mmCIF file of C-alpha atoms in Angstrom:
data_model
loop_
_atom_site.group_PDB
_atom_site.id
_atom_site.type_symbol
_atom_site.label_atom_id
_atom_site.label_comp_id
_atom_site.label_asym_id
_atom_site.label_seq_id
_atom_site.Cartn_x
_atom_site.Cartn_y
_atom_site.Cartn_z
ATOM 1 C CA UNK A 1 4.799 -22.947 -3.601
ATOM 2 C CA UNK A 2 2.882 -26.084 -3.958
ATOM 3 C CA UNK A 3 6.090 -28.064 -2.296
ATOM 4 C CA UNK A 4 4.999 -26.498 0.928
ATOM 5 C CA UNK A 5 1.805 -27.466 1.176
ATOM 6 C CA UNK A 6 2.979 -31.085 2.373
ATOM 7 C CA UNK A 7 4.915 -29.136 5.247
ATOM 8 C CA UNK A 8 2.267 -26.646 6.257
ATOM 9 C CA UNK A 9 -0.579 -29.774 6.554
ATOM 10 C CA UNK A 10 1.769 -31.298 8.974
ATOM 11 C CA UNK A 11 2.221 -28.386 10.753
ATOM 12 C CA UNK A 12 -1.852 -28.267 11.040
ATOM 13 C CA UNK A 13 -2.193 -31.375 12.591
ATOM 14 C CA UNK A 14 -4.595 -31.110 15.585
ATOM 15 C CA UNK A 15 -4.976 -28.311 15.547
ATOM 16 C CA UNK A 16 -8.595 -26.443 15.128
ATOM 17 C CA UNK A 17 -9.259 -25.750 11.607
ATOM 18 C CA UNK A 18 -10.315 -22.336 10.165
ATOM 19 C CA UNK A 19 -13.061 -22.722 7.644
ATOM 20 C CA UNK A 20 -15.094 -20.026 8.898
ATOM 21 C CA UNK A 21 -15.725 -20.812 12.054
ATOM 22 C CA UNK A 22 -15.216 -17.586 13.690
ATOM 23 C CA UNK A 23 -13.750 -16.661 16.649
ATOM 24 C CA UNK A 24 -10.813 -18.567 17.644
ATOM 25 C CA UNK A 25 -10.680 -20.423 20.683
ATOM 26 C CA UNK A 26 -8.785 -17.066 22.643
ATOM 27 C CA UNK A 27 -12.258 -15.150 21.125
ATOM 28 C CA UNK A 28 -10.418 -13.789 18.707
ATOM 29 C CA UNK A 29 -10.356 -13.468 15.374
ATOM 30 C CA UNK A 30 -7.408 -14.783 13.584
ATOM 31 C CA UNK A 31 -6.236 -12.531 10.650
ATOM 32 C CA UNK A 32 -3.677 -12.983 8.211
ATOM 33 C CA UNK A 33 -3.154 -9.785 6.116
ATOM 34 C CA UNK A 34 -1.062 -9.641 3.040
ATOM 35 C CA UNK A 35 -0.094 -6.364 3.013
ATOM 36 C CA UNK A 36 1.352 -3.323 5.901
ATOM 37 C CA UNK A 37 -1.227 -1.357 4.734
ATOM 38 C CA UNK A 38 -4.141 -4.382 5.052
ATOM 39 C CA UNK A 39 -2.218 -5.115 8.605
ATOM 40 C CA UNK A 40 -2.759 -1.533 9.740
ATOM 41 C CA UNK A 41 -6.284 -1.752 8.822
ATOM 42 C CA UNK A 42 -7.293 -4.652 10.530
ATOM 43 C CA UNK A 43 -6.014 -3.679 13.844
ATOM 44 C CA UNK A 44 -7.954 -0.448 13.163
ATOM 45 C CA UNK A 45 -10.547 -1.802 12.775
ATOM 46 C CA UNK A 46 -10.412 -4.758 14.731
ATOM 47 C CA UNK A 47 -9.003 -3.515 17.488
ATOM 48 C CA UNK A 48 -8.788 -6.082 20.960
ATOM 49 C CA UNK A 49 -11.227 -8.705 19.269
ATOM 50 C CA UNK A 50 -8.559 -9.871 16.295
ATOM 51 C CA UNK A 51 -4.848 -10.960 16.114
ATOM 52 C CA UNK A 52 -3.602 -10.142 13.280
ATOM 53 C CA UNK A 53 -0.541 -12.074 10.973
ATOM 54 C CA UNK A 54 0.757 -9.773 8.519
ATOM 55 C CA UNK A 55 3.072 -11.260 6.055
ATOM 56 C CA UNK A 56 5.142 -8.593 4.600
ATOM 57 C CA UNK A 57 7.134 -6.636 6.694
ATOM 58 C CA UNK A 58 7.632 -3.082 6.918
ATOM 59 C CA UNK A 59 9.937 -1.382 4.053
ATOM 60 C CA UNK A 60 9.381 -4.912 1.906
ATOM 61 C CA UNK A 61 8.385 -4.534 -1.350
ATOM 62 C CA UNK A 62 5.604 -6.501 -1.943
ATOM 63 C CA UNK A 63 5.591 -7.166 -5.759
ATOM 64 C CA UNK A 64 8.731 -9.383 -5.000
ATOM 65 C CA UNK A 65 7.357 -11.312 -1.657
ATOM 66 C CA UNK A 66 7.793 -15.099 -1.492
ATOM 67 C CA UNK A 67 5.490 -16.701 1.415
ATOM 68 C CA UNK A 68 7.393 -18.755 3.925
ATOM 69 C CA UNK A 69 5.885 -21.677 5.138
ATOM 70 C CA UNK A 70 5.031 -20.069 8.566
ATOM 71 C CA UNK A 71 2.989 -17.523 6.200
ATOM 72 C CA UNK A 72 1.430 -20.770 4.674
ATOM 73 C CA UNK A 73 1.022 -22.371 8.571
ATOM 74 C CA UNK A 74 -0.373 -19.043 9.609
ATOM 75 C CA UNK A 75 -2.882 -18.635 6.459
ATOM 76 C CA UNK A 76 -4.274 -22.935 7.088
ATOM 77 C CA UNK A 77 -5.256 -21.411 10.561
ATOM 78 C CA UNK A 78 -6.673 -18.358 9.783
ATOM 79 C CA UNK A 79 -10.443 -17.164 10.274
ATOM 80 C CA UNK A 80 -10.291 -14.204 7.871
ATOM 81 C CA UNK A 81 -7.414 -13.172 4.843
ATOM 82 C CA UNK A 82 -7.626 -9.774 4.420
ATOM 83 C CA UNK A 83 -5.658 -8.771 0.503
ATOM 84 C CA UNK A 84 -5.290 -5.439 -1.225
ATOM 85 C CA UNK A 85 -6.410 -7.298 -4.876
ATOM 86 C CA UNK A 86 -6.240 -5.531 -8.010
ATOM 87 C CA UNK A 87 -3.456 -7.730 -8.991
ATOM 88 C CA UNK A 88 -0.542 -6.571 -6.664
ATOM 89 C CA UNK A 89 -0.498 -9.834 -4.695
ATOM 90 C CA UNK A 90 0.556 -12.148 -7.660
ATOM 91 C CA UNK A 91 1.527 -14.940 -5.787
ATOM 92 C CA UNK A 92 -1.460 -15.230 -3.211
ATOM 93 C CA UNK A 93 -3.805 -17.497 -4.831
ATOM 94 C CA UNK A 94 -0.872 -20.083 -4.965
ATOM 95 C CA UNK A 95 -0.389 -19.521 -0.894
ATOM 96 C CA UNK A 96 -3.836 -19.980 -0.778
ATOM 97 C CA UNK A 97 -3.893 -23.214 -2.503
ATOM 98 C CA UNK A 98 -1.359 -24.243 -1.068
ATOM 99 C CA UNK A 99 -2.136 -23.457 2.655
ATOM 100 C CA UNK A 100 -5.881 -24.793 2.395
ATOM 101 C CA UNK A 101 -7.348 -21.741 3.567
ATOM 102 C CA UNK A 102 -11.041 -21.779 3.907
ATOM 103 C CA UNK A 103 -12.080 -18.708 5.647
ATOM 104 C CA UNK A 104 -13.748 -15.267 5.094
ATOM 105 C CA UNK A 105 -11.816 -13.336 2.473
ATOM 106 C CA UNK A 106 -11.803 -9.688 2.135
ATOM 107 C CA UNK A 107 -10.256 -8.068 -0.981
ATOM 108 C CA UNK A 108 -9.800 -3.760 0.127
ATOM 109 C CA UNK A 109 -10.193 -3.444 -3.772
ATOM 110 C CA UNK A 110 -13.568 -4.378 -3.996
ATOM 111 C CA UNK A 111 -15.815 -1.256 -4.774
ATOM 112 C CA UNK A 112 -12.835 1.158 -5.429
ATOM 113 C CA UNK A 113 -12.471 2.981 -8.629
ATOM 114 C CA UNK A 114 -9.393 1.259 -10.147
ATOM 115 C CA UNK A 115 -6.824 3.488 -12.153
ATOM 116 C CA UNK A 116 -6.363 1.301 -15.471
ATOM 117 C CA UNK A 117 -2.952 1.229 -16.782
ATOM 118 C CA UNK A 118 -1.705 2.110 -20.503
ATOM 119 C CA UNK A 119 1.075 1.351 -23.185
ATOM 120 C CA UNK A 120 2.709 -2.058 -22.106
ATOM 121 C CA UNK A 121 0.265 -1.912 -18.635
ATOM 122 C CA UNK A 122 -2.807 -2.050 -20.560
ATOM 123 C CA UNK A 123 -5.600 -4.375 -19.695
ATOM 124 C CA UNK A 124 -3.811 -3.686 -16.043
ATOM 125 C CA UNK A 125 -5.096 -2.072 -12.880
ATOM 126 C CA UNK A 126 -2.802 0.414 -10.641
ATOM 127 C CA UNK A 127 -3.043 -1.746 -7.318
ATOM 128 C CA UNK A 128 -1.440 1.321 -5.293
ATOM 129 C CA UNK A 129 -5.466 2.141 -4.341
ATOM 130 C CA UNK A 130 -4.621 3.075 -0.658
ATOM 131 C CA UNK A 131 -2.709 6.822 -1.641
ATOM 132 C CA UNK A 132 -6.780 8.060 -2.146
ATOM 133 C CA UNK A 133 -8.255 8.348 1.238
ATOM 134 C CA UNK A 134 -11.540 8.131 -0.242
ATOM 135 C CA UNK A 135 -10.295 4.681 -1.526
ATOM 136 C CA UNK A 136 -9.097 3.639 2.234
ATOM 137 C CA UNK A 137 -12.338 4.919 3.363
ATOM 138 C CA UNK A 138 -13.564 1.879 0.788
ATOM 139 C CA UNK A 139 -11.193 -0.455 2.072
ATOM 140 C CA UNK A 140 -11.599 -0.481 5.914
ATOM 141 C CA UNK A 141 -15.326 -0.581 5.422
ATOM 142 C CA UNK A 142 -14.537 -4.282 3.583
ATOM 143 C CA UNK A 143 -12.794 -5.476 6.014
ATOM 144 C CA UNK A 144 -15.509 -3.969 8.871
ATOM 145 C CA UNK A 145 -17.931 -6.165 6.776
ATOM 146 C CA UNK A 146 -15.550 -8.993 6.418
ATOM 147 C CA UNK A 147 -14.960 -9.430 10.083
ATOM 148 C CA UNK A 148 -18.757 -9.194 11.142
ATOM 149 C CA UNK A 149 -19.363 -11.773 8.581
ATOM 150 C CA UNK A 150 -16.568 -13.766 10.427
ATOM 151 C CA UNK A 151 -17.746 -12.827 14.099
ATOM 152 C CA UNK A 152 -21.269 -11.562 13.713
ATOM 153 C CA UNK A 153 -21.478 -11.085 17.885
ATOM 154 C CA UNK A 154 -19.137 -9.173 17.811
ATOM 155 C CA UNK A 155 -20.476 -6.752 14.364
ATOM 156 C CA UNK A 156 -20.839 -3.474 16.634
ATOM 157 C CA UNK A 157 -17.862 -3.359 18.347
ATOM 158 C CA UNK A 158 -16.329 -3.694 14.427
ATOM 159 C CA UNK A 159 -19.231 -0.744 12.751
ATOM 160 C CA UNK A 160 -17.921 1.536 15.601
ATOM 161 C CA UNK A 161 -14.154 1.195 15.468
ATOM 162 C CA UNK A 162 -15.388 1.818 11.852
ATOM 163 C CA UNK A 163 -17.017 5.187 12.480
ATOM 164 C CA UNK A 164 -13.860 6.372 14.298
ATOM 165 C CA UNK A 165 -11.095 5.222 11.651
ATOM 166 C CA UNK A 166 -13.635 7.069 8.531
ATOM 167 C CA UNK A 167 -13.426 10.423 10.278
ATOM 168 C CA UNK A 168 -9.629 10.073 10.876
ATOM 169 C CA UNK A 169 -9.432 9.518 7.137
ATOM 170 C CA UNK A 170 -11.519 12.322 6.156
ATOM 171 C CA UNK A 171 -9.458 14.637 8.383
ATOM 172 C CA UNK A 172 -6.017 13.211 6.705
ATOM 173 C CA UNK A 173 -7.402 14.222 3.260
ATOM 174 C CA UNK A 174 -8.487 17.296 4.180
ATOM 175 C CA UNK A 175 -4.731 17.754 5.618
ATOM 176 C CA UNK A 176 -3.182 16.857 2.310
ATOM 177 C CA UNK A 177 -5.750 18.994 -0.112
ATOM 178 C CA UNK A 178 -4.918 21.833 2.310
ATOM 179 C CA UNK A 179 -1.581 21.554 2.059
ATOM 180 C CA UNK A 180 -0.893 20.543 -1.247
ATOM 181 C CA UNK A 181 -2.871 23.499 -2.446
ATOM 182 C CA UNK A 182 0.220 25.949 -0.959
ATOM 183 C CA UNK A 183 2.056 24.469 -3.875
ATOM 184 C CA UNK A 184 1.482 26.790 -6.836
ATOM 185 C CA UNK A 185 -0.078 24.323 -9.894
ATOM 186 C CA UNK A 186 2.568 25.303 -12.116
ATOM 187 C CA UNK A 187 5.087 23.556 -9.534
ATOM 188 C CA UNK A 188 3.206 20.394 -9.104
ATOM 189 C CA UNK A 189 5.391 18.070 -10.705
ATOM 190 C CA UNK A 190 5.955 14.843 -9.237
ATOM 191 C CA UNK A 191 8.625 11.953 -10.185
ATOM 192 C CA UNK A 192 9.076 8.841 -8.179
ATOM 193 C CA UNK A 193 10.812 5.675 -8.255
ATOM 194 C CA UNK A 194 7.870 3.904 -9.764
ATOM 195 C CA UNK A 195 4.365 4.560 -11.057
ATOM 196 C CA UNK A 196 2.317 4.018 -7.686
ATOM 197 C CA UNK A 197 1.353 7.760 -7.230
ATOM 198 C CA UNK A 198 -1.116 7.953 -9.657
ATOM 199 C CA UNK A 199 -4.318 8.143 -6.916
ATOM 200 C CA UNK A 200 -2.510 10.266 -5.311
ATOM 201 C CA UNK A 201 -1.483 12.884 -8.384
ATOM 202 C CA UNK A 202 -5.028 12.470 -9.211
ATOM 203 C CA UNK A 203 -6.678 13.146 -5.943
ATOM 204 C CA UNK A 204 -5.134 16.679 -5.122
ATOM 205 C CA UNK A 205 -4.422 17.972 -8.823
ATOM 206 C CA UNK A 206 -0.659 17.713 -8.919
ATOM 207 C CA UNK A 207 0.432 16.555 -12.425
ATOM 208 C CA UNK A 208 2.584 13.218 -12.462
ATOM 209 C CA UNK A 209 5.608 13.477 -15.120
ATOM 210 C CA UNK A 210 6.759 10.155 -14.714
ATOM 211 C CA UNK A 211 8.681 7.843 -12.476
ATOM 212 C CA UNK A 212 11.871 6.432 -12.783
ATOM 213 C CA UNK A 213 10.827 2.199 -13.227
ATOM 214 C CA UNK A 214 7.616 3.598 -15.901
ATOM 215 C CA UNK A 215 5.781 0.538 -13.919
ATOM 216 C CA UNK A 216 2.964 -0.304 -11.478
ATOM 217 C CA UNK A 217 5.516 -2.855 -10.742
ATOM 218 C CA UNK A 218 9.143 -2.397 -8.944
ATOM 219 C CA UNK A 219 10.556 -5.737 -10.454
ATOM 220 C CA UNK A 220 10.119 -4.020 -14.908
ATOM 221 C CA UNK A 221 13.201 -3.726 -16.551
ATOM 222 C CA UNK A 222 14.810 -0.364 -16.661
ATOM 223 C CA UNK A 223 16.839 0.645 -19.409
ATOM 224 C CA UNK A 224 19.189 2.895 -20.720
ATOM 225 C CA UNK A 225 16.363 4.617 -22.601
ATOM 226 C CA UNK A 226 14.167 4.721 -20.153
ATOM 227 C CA UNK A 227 16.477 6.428 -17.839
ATOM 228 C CA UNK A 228 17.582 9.148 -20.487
ATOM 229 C CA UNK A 229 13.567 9.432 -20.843
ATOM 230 C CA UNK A 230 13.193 10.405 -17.339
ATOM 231 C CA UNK A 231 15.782 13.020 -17.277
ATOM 232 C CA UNK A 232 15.016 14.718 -20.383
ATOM 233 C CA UNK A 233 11.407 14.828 -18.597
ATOM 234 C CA UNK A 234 12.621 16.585 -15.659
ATOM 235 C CA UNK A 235 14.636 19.265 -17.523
ATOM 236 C CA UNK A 236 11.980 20.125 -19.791
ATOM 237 C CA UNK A 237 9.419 20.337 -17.083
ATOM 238 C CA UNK A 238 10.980 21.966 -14.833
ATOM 239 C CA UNK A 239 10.317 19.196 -12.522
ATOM 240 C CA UNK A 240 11.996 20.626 -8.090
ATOM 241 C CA UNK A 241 13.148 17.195 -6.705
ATOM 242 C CA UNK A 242 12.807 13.083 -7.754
ATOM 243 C CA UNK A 243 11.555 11.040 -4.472
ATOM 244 C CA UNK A 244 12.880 8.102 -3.668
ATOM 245 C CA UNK A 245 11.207 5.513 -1.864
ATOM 246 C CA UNK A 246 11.361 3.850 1.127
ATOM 247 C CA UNK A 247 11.170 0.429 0.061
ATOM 248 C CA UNK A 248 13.443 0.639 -3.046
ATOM 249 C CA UNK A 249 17.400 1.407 -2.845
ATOM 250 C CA UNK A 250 17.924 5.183 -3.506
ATOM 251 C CA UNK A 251 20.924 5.158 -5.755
ATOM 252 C CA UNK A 252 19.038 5.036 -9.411
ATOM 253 C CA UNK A 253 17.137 8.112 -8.323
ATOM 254 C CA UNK A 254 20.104 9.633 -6.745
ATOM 255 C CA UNK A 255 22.112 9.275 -9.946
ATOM 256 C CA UNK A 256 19.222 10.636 -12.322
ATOM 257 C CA UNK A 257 19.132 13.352 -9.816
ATOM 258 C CA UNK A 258 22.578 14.119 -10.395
ATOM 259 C CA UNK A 259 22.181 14.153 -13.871
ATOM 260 C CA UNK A 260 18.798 16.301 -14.455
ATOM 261 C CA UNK A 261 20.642 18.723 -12.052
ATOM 262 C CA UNK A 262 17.898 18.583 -9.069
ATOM 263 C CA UNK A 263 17.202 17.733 -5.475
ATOM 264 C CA UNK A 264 16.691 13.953 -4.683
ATOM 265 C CA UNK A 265 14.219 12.936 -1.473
ATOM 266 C CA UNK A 266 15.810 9.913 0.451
ATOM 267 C CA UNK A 267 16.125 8.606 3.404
ATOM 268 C CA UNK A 268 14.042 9.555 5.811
ATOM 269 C CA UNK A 269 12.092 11.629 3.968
ATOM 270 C CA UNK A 270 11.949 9.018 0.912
ATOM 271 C CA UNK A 271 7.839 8.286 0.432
ATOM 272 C CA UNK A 272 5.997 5.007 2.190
ATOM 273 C CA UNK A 273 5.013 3.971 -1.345
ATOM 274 C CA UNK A 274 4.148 0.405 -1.444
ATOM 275 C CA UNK A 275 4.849 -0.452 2.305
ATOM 276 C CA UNK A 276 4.284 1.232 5.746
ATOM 277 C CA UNK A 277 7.769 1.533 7.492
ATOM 278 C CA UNK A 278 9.013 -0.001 11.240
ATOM 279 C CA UNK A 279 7.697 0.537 14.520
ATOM 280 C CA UNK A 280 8.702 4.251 15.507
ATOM 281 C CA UNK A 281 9.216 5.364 11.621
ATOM 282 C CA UNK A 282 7.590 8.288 10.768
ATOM 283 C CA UNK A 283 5.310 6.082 8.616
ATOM 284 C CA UNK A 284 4.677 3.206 11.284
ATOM 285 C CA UNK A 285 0.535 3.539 10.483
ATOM 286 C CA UNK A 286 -1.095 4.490 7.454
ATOM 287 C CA UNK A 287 -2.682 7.765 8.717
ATOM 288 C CA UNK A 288 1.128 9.060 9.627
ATOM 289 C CA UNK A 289 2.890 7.519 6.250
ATOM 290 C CA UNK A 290 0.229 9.452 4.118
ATOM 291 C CA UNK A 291 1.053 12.409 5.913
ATOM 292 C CA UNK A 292 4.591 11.903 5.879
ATOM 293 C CA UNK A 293 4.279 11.599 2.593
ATOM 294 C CA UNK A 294 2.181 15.210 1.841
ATOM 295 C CA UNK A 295 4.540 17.366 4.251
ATOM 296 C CA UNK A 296 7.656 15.840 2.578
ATOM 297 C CA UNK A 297 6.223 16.783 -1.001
ATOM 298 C CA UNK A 298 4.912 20.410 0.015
ATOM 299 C CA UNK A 299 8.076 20.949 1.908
ATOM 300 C CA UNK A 300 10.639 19.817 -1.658
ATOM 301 C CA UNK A 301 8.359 21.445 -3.975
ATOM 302 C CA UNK A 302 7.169 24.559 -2.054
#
């Protein structure tokens, strides 16, 4: 990481440095967000008045990015950083470093209730915040302060896009509560590929037996035991269908599947767990990924 920072200062030659100083000279804000979900967000929120760099793609798992040194170029030049935090970006404050970013940073994390991990995860936080509306609702409103901070003149255009996006989100949760509550409780049993539900589960009452990587993070070991674990799970609980997801390959979950005797969710109905999928996906923004995500669950377990 640090070997790039020789490339990406050479790259910034004369150009205009960011360090906060607003508006770029275009008028607008230059954002580099870390995430699909903190990309979405900002051009939410943002709207016309930012352009917005967001370094993992769509269907790319992000516990296993590597910054390139255009993502290092593009983070030197940047007025704001917008990051998820609560540890999912390990490898930002090297990028950081690296890049010599000096802007307005806005972590979505700050103020949410964080889920804390147990077992080997303990002393962890579940980064997957975004699967609570009430915890995107959190979010956008840090970067709406982030970017008036960064552009003040331009601080009600932000507070209204604002208004808008927080009744879209309070009309996608009362989607999902409505519709997850078709689902008799007794058939509320959800297993994924990995453990970044758990907001979710929590939110509309649906109980979370376990996921096939037991991990906040895609890259743990999975073992034998682990695997046996999982099934024995699902045939004692009586668990409908496993759900793959979109950024991990389906073929672990297809083969537990296959040996728990039950229905596996792939393909295009796999879940937008830790990434928002491609232009014209069903899960292209966050507001239609969430509800992707509640009308493929209802439908498999209904």
């Amino acid at each position: 990481m640090l070997g790039l920072a020789a490339s990406v200062a050479l790259a910034g030659c004369g150009s205009s440095q960011s360090g906060g100083s607003g508006a770029a000279s275009t008028g607008k804000l230059r954002v580099v967000a870390t995430t699909t979900q903190a990309g979405d967000f900002s051009r939410s929120i943002g709207g016309g008045l930012v352009t917005v760099t967001q370094l993992i793609k769509p269907n790319v798992d992000p516990h296993d990015f590597e910054p390139s040194p255009a993502d290092l170029d593009a983070l030197a030049k940047a007025d704001v950083l917008v990051t998820n935090g609560a540890g999912l970006e390990s490898w930002l404050d090297d990028a950081v470093s690296a890049s010599g970013f000096e802007g307005t940073r806005v972590v979505m994390a700050d103020g949410v209730p964080l889920r804390a991990g147990s077992g080997a995860e303990a002393g962890q936080h579940d980064p997957h915040i975004w699967h609570d509306p009430r915890n995107a609702k959190i979010m956008v409103t840090d970067i709406e302060k982030g970017f008036a901070r960064a552009d003040p003149a331009h601080a009600p255009a932000f507070e209204k896009s604002l208004a808008t996006y927080l009744v879209a989100l309070d009309a996608l949760d009362r989607h999902d509560a409505a519709e997850i509550a078709t689902i008799p409780a007794s058939q509320r049993l959800l297993v994924t590929n990995h453990d970044a539900f758990g907001y979710y589960t929590a939110r509309y009452g649906i109980t979370y037996v376990g996921s096939i990587i037991p991990s906040f993070d895609t890259s743990a070991e999975l073992s034998g035991k682990t695997i046996q674990d999982i099934v024995a799970k699902i045939r004692k609980t009586g668990v409908k269908a496993v759900f793959s997801e979109s950024s991990l390959p389906p073929k672990t979950a297809e083969s537990i599947g296959r040996e728990a005797g039950v229905t596996v969710i792939a393909g295009e109905d796999s879940l937008y767990a830790d990434s928002l999928g491609p232009a014209g996906s069903a899960g292209d923004t966050y507001l239609k990924a969430e509800q992707h995500n509640t009308d493929v669950i209802v439908k498999a377990l209904r």
